[in-house]
Tab-separated table of C-alpha atoms in Angstrom:
chain	number	residue	atom	x	y	z
A	1	UNK	CA	-49.452	-100.888	27.297
A	2	UNK	CA	-47.090	-98.052	28.182
A	3	UNK	CA	-46.628	-96.992	31.767
A	4	UNK	CA	-44.557	-94.205	33.193
A	5	UNK	CA	-41.649	-95.000	35.444
A	6	UNK	CA	-41.900	-93.968	39.085
A	7	UNK	CA	-40.283	-90.587	39.610
A	8	UNK	CA	-40.691	-89.503	35.996
A	9	UNK	CA	-42.562	-86.221	35.403
A	10	UNK	CA	-45.575	-88.059	33.989
A	11	UNK	CA	-46.103	-90.272	37.030
A	12	UNK	CA	-47.144	-87.553	39.488
A	13	UNK	CA	-49.134	-84.438	38.526
A	14	UNK	CA	-47.346	-82.379	41.187
A	15	UNK	CA	-43.938	-83.329	39.783
A	16	UNK	CA	-45.136	-82.631	36.247
A	17	UNK	CA	-46.491	-79.213	37.259
A	18	UNK	CA	-43.230	-78.324	38.985
A	19	UNK	CA	-41.204	-79.362	35.934
A	20	UNK	CA	-43.441	-77.285	33.673
A	21	UNK	CA	-43.194	-74.276	35.992
A	22	UNK	CA	-39.396	-74.517	36.104
A	23	UNK	CA	-39.211	-74.773	32.321
A	24	UNK	CA	-41.481	-71.754	31.856
A	25	UNK	CA	-39.556	-69.799	34.504
A	26	UNK	CA	-36.274	-70.517	32.754
A	27	UNK	CA	-37.728	-69.378	29.429
A	28	UNK	CA	-39.172	-66.162	30.877
A	29	UNK	CA	-35.822	-65.330	32.458
A	30	UNK	CA	-34.113	-65.857	29.101
A	31	UNK	CA	-36.286	-63.028	27.769
A	32	UNK	CA	-34.136	-60.598	29.783
A	33	UNK	CA	-31.402	-61.048	27.168
A	34	UNK	CA	-31.841	-58.611	24.218
A	35	UNK	CA	-29.598	-60.799	22.066
A	36	UNK	CA	-31.902	-63.776	22.674
A	37	UNK	CA	-34.929	-61.655	21.756
A	38	UNK	CA	-33.206	-60.588	18.562
A	39	UNK	CA	-32.397	-64.221	17.752
A	40	UNK	CA	-36.039	-65.236	18.235
A	41	UNK	CA	-37.086	-62.366	15.973
A	42	UNK	CA	-34.546	-63.286	13.270
A	43	UNK	CA	-35.902	-66.843	13.213
A	44	UNK	CA	-39.474	-65.487	12.760
A	45	UNK	CA	-40.517	-67.165	15.994
A	46	UNK	CA	-41.977	-63.901	17.309
A	47	UNK	CA	-44.390	-63.835	14.360
A	48	UNK	CA	-45.947	-67.245	14.993
A	49	UNK	CA	-49.498	-66.966	16.415
A	50	UNK	CA	-48.970	-69.964	18.717
A	51	UNK	CA	-45.842	-68.343	20.155
A	52	UNK	CA	-47.631	-65.015	20.636
A	53	UNK	CA	-50.365	-66.864	22.546
A	54	UNK	CA	-47.676	-68.559	24.647
A	55	UNK	CA	-46.227	-65.137	25.500
A	56	UNK	CA	-49.695	-64.000	26.605
A	57	UNK	CA	-50.025	-67.109	28.742
A	58	UNK	CA	-46.678	-66.366	30.419
A	59	UNK	CA	-47.986	-63.042	31.727
A	60	UNK	CA	-48.966	-64.926	34.870
A	61	UNK	CA	-45.354	-64.369	35.947
A	62	UNK	CA	-46.257	-60.722	36.564
A	63	UNK	CA	-48.426	-61.778	39.490
A	64	UNK	CA	-46.782	-61.362	42.884
A	65	UNK	CA	-46.891	-65.073	43.713
A	66	UNK	CA	-44.880	-65.920	40.589
A	67	UNK	CA	-42.781	-62.776	40.100
A	68	UNK	CA	-40.891	-63.559	43.290
A	69	UNK	CA	-39.126	-66.391	41.438
A	70	UNK	CA	-37.751	-64.066	38.745
A	71	UNK	CA	-34.067	-63.204	39.159
A	72	UNK	CA	-33.878	-60.821	36.179
A	73	UNK	CA	-36.598	-58.136	36.384
A	74	UNK	CA	-35.939	-57.063	32.804
A	75	UNK	CA	-37.445	-60.392	31.780
A	76	UNK	CA	-40.869	-59.213	32.935
A	77	UNK	CA	-40.422	-55.880	31.198
A	78	UNK	CA	-39.446	-57.579	27.941
A	79	UNK	CA	-42.319	-60.045	28.305
A	80	UNK	CA	-44.671	-57.069	28.498
A	81	UNK	CA	-43.039	-55.418	25.466
A	82	UNK	CA	-43.341	-58.654	23.482
A	83	UNK	CA	-47.122	-58.362	23.749
A	84	UNK	CA	-46.900	-55.522	21.195
A	85	UNK	CA	-46.489	-56.269	17.481
A	86	UNK	CA	-44.479	-53.090	16.945
A	87	UNK	CA	-41.833	-54.180	19.458
A	88	UNK	CA	-41.597	-57.630	17.869
A	89	UNK	CA	-41.157	-56.046	14.433
A	90	UNK	CA	-38.465	-53.619	15.583
A	91	UNK	CA	-36.555	-56.443	17.291
A	92	UNK	CA	-36.393	-58.262	13.974
A	93	UNK	CA	-35.378	-55.361	11.760
A	94	UNK	CA	-33.215	-53.113	13.887
A	95	UNK	CA	-29.941	-54.343	15.367
A	96	UNK	CA	-29.351	-50.862	16.768
A	97	UNK	CA	-32.504	-51.254	18.841
A	98	UNK	CA	-31.093	-54.487	20.259
A	99	UNK	CA	-27.912	-52.617	21.166
A	100	UNK	CA	-29.982	-49.807	22.682
A	101	UNK	CA	-31.879	-52.302	24.872
A	102	UNK	CA	-28.625	-53.931	25.889
A	103	UNK	CA	-27.088	-50.569	26.847
A	104	UNK	CA	-30.192	-49.497	28.782
A	105	UNK	CA	-30.123	-52.759	30.683
A	106	UNK	CA	-26.416	-52.387	31.437
A	107	UNK	CA	-26.899	-48.802	32.639
A	108	UNK	CA	-29.731	-49.901	34.905
A	109	UNK	CA	-27.697	-52.708	36.446
A	110	UNK	CA	-24.718	-50.388	36.885
A	111	UNK	CA	-26.648	-47.630	38.647
A	112	UNK	CA	-29.718	-49.090	40.319
A	113	UNK	CA	-28.228	-49.167	43.824
A	114	UNK	CA	-26.664	-45.714	43.660
A	115	UNK	CA	-28.997	-42.945	42.414
A	116	UNK	CA	-26.086	-40.486	42.239
A	117	UNK	CA	-24.648	-42.459	39.326
A	118	UNK	CA	-27.799	-41.756	37.323
A	119	UNK	CA	-26.735	-38.135	36.945
A	120	UNK	CA	-23.300	-39.221	35.756
A	121	UNK	CA	-24.888	-41.458	33.113
A	122	UNK	CA	-27.130	-38.632	31.905
A	123	UNK	CA	-24.250	-36.140	31.818
A	124	UNK	CA	-22.061	-38.566	29.872
A	125	UNK	CA	-24.836	-39.057	27.313
A	126	UNK	CA	-25.259	-35.288	26.925
A	127	UNK	CA	-21.524	-34.824	26.262
A	128	UNK	CA	-21.587	-37.270	23.332
């Protein structure tokens, strides 16, 4: 007869729930990385019905009580985009789209505290 050791995640439902939450939180935050999304797409993970259902399940992180734990807001945006088959398909086929997402994310992080820099970003893009 197998028993769980005291202090292991299986011995206390509260500990097990916390461990699961932390694991799911870590995964959701990884979704902020466009290169990670592209890797998942290249491995056909984004096409698996079970994984798509898991992504739907993770939408609970958009609720205020859970979103407060997110350190990378782009993770929630990408989680929302992953709900759409077209986004998942483009992530797999188009490396330029991955680069575009990466650049958009970088520009946001670079300018989000100073709205005057937004004009400089737009002007630089127009000059290209």
